[in-house]
XYZ file of C-alpha atoms in Angstrom:
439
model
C 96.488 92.349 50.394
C 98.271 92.625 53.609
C 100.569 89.818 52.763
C 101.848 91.975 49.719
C 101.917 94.504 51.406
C 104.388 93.102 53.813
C 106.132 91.054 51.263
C 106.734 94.537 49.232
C 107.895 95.692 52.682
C 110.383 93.296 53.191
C 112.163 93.593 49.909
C 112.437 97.347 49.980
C 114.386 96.899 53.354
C 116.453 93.617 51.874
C 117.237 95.740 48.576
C 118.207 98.824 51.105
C 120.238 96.427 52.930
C 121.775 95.018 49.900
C 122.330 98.688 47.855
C 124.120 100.271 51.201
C 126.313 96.901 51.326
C 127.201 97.262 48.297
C 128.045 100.873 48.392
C 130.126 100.138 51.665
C 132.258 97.351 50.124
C 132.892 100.004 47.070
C 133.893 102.472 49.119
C 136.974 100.969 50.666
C 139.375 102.058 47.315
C 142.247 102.920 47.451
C 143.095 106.544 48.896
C 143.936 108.930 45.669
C 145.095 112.028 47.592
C 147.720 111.758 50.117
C 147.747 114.575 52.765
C 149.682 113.051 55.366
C 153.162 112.940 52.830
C 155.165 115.845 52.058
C 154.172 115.809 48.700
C 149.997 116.457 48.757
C 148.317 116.729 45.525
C 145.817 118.328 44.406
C 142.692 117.095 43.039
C 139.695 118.641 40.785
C 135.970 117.797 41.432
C 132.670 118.730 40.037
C 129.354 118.490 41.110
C 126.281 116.919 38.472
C 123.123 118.362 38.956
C 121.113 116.097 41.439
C 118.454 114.271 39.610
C 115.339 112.619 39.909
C 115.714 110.909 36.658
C 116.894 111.145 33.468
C 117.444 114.623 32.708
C 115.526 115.683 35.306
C 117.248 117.993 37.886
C 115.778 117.504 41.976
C 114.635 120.846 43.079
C 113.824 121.519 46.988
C 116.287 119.118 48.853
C 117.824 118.102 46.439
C 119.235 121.543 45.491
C 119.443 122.359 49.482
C 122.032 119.328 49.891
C 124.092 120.017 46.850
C 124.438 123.924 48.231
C 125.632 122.734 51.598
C 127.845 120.287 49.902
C 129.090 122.800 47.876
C 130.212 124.884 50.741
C 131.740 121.928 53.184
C 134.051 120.801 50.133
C 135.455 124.152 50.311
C 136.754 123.702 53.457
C 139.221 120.770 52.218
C 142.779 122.734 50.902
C 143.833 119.573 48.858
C 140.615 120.080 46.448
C 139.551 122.572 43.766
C 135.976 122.857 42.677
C 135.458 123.160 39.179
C 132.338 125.621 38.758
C 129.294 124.600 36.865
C 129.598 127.054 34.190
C 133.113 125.326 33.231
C 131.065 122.371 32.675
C 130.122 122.483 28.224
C 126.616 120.946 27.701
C 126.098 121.496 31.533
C 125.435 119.523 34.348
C 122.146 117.551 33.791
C 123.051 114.177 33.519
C 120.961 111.576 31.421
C 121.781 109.038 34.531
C 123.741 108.894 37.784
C 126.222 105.861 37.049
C 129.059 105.224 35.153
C 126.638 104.454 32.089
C 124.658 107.235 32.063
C 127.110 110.256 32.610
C 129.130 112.077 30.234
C 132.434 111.941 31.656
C 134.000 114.287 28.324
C 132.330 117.161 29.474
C 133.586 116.776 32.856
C 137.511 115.926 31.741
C 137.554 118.909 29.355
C 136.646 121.391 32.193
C 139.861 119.543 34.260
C 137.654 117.737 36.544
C 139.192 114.690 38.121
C 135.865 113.911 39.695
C 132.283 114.004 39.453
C 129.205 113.252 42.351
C 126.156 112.192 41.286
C 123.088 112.863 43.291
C 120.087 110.712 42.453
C 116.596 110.709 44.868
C 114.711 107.315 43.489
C 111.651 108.442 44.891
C 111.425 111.531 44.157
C 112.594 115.194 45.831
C 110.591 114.621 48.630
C 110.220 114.663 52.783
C 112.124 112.120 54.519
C 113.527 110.226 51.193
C 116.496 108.517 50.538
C 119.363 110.143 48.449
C 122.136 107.964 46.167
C 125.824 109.850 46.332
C 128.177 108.466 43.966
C 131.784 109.982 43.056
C 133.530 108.514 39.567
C 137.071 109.121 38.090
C 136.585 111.046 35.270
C 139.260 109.585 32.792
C 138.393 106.337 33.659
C 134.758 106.283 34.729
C 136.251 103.953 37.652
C 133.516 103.963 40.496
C 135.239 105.482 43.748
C 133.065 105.784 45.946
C 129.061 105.808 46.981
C 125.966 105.525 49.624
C 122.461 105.776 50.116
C 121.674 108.327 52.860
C 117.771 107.767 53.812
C 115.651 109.868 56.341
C 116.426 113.010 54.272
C 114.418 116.014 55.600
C 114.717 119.958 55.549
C 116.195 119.535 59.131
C 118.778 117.153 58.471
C 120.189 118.074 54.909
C 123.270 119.998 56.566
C 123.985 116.561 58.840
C 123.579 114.360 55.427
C 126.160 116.614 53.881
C 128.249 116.177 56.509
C 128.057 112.759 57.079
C 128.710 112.416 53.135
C 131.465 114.979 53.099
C 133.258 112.462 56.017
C 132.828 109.449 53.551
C 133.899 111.132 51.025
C 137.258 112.489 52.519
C 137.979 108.797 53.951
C 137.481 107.499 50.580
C 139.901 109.657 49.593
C 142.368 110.451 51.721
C 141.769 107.721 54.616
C 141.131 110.046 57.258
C 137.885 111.567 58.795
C 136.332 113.405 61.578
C 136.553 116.920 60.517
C 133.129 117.275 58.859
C 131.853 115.119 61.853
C 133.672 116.808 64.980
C 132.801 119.747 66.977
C 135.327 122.774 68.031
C 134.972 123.988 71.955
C 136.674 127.553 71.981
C 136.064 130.534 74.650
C 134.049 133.620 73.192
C 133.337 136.962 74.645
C 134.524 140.427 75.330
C 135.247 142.575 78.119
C 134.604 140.857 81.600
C 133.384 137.614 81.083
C 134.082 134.623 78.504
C 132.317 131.280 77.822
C 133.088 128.202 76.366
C 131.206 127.676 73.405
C 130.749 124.681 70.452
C 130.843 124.547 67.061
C 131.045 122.512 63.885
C 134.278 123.579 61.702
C 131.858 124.701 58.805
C 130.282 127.102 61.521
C 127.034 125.276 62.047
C 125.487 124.420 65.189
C 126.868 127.531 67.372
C 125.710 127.206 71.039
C 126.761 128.497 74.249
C 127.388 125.868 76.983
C 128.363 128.060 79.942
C 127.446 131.358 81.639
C 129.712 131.857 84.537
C 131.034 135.503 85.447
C 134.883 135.372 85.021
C 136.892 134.614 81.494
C 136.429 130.904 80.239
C 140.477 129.736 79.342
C 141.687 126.876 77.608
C 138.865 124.211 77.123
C 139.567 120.531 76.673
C 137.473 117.469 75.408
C 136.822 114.243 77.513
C 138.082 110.866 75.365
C 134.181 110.176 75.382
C 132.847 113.257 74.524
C 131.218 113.758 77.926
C 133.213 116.554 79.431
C 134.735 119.666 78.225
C 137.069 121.027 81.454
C 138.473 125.019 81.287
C 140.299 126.922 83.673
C 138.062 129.735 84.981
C 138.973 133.431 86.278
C 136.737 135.295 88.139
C 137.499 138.475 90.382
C 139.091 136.760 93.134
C 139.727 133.230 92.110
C 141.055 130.465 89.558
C 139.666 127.365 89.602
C 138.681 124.208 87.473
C 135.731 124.605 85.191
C 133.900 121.362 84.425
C 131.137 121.634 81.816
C 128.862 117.495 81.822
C 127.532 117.061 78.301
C 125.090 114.557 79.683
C 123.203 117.005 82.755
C 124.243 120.026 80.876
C 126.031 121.247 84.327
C 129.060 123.421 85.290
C 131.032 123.071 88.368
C 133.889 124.906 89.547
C 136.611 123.144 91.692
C 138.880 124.999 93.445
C 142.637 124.008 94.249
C 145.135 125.119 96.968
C 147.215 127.974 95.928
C 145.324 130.312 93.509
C 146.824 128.912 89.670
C 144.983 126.611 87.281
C 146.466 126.769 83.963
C 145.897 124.932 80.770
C 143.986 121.347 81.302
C 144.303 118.643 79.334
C 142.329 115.385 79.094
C 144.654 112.137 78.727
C 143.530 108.986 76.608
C 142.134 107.231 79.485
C 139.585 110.208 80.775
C 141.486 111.571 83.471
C 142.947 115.004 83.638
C 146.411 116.699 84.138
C 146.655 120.570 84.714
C 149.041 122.838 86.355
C 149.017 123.984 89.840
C 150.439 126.070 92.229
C 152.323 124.279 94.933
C 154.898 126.364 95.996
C 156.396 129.591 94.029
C 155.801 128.227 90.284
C 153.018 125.975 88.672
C 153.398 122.380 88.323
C 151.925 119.879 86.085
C 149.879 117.358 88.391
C 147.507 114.069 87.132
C 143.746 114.543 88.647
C 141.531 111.571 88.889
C 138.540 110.843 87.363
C 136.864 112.369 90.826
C 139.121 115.783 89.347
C 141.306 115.182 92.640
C 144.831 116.006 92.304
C 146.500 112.229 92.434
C 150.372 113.352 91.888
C 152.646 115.541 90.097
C 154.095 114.549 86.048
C 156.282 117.061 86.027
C 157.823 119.349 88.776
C 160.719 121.522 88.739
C 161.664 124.983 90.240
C 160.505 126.395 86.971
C 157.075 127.346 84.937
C 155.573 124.216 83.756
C 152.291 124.511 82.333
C 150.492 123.548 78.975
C 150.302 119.733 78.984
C 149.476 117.871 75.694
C 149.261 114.054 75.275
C 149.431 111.605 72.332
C 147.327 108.647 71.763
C 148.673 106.301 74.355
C 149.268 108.965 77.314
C 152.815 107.908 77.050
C 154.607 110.921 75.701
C 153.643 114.423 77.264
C 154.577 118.007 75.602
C 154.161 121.147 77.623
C 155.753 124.464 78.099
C 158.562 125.498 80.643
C 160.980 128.461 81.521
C 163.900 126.048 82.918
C 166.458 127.465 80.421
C 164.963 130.801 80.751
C 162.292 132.046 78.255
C 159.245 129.557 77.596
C 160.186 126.242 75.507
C 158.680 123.219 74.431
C 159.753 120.132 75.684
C 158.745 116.573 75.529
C 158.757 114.057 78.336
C 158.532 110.533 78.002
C 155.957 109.645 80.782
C 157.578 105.622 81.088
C 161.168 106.401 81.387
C 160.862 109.781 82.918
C 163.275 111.393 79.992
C 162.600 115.020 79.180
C 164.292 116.356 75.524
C 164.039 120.094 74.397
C 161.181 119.791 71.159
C 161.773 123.798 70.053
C 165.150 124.327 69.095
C 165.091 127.874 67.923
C 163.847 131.183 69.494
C 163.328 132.750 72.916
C 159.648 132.469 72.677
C 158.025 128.749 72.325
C 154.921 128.006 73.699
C 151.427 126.155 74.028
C 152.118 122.903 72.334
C 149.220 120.610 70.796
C 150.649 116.590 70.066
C 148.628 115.237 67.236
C 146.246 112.509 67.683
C 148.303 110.166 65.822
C 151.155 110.772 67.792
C 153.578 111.944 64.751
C 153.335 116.059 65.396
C 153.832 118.904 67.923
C 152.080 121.915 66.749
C 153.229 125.081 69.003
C 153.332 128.924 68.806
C 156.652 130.352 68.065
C 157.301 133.923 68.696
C 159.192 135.906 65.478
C 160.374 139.171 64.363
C 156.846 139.161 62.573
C 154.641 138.085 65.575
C 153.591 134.849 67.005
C 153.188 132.075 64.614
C 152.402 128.388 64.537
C 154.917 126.227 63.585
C 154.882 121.801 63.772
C 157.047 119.628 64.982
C 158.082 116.189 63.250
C 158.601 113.790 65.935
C 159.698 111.605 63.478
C 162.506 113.456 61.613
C 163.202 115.941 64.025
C 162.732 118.849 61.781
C 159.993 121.812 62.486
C 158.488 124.188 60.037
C 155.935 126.904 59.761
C 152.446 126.687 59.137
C 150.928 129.994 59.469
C 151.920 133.914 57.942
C 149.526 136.392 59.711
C 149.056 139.019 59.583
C 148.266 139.889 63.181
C 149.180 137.144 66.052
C 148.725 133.452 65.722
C 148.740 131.805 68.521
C 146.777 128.246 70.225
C 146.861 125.814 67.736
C 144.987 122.565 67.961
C 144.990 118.936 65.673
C 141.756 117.868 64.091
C 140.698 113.783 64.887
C 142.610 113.325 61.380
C 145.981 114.940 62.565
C 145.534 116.967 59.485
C 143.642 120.337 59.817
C 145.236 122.447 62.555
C 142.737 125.401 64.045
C 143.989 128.218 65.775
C 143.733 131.816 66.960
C 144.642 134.850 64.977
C 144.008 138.390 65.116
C 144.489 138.896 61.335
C 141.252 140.357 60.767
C 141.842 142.727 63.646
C 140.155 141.083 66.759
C 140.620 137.745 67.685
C 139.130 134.883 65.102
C 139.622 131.032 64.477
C 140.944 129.860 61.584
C 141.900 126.468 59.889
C 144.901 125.911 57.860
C 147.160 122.160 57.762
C 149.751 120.378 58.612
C 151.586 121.497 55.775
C 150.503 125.133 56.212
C 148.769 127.109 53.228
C 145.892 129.588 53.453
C 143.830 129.393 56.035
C 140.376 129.601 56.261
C 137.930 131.343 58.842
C 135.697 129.174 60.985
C 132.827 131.022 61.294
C 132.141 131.726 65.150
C 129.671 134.729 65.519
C 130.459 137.717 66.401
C 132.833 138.572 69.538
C 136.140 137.702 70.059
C 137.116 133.823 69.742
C 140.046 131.783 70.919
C 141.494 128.508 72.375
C 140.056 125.939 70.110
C 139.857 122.154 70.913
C 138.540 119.643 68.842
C 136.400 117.103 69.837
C 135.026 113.837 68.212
């Protein structure tokens, strides 16, 4: 008995083995939506009721991870979801691949794609869910896994965690559904730096310092989050550990510490006060200052990097009002990024090194516009109303999140590369600003 026992054992985990390599060769098609070009598309999906079987829809989890599905999709510009009611003869499948769905029902209601959900053993604790996503018109097979330890804790992570396949499978990017926003939250005297998944889950506070909380920045590795810090009589250096869950505050000569940024290789550059205006100086990874990147008898503050700490953007008054400008860190070369406008400010490089998002100030407020590094040519991304102001690239150099007042006190939102509506990340209540992505 114990010898089938363990014999049953062991092919359950070479079958799991086998399904999930399976699914993971599948899922490397071709991308169908491109949201990096000029021209994105637009693309129609529609979620089948999850099953258990054959006509048989999952209840409990199963329902719980096709809600929070649901919402996380809506979060992605380039895709419409086509509602269930649109769906004629509805969306109980008689199976959950290519041979057992329906696909007419799905094409007449304009769908371009359907998921499948299908629990093998059953809607129940700590199971193992199949996720499959078919062309419609073609009942082509994009994309699929099996995601096992399902429980009532962990259906919003298995949502996510399919919601990042899916958009790679797609699209070739990920990390939004997998990343977590730092941003600065409070009102009156003192502000924190907080975290928070772009969908709005998982909203904790990670320091509690008197003072206002400014301009937070992820580590490369995820361990540290530095900030400049304000309190009554001082700025200094805010450094939050991930790993001890401890804040320390550095202090600096002079009495400025403006903007930090983490570079590629885990070491930090911020501006300081040396003499009448702020300078842009390297720190090592001790958060010593090691020497100055850029110094001039102007402001220059705001530091961004790309993804080989070659190429530095950051903000300075040299020509008069505040401008963007872009300094090549090997030859020493500085060029002019903003071309337009007396007010240009608080520039973001994106991580793959193509973009400079900034905040432009117009007749109708402060607005984000992008930079193409490549062609040279800048537009605008966001409309108000209110201010805009702090944007910040996603991992996928594709969503941009910043700060608006639109709804009348300051909020985060989400909009793109290419602009379009943007969407609220939900934050709590109190006022919320500087957001920074990490992985």
């Amino acid at each position: 008995m114990n010898m089938k026992k363990c014999f049953s054992r062991g092919l359950c985990a070479m079958l799991a083995f086998a399904f999930a390599l399976v699914f993971s060769v599948q899922s490397q098609a071709a991308t169908l939506v491109d949201i990096y070009g000029p021209g994105q598309n637009q693309i129609n999906l529609s979620l089948a009721s999850p099953l258990t079987g054959p006509d048989t829809e999952a209840k409990g989890l199963g329902a719980d991870l096709h809600k929070e599905i649901d919402k996380n999709l809506n979060f992605l510009p380039f895709m419409k979801l086509v509602p269930s009611a649109a769906i004629l003869g509805g969306t109980v499948l008689s199976g959950w691949q290519s041979e057992g769905i329906d696909f007419r029902r799905f094409q007449i209601a304009g769908a371009d794609l359907v998921v499948t959900a299908y629990w093998p053993t059953g809607d129940v604790e700590n199971s193992t869910v199949e996720l499959r996503v078919f062309e419609t018109f073609s009942g082509k097979f994009v994309f699929g896994n099996a995601y096992a330890g399902v429980t009532k804790q962990e259906v919003a992570n298995v949502a996510d965690r399919f919601c990042d396949d899916l958009m790679y499978a797609l699209t070739g990017g990920r990390g939004f559904f997998s990343s977590t926003v730092a941003f600065v939250k409070g009102d009156g005297k003192q502000r924190d730096v907080w975290l928070v998944r772009p969908t709005g889950r998982d909203l904790r506070q990670v320091t509690n310092l008197p003072g206002s909380a400014l301009s937070p920045s992820w580590s490369p590795d995820g361990r540290y989050i530095v900030f400049s810090h304000r309190d009554d009589r001082t700025y200094a250096l805010g450094v939050w550990d991930r790993l001890v869950n401890k804040v320390t505050r550095i202090r600096f000569p002079g009495n400025t510490v403006i903007g930090p940024c983490f570079l590629p290789d885990n070491r930090v550059a911020v501006s300081l006060s040396t003499g009448r205006y702020p300078d842009i100086f390297l720190l090592d990874r001790q958060f010593k200052r090691e020497r100055a990147l850029e110094q001039s008898s102007a402001i220059n503050v705001s530091p961004s990097f790309d993804s080989t700490g070659t190429k530095m953007a950051f903000t300075s008054n040299r020509l008069g009002g505040p401008q963007v400008f872009l300094k090549d860190l090997n030859t020493g070369s500085v060029t002019r990024v903003s071309k337009e406008g007396s007010y240009n400010s608080e520039p973001c490089i994106s991580p793959d090194g193509t973009l400079i998002a900034y905040t432009k100030g117009t007749p109708q407020g402060f607005r984000i516009f992008v930079y193409d590094m490549v062609t040279g040519f800048d537009q605008q991304v966001s409309y108000g109303p209110g201010s805009d102001e702090q944007p910040a690239f996603a991992p996928d150099s594709y969503f941009v999140a910043f700060t608006s007042t639109r709804s009348g006190k300051q909020q985060i939102y989400l909009t793109t590369r290419h602009g379009g509506p943007a969407k609220h990340m939900p934050t709590g209540d109190g006022n919320a600003a500087f957001p920074r992505w990490g992985k």
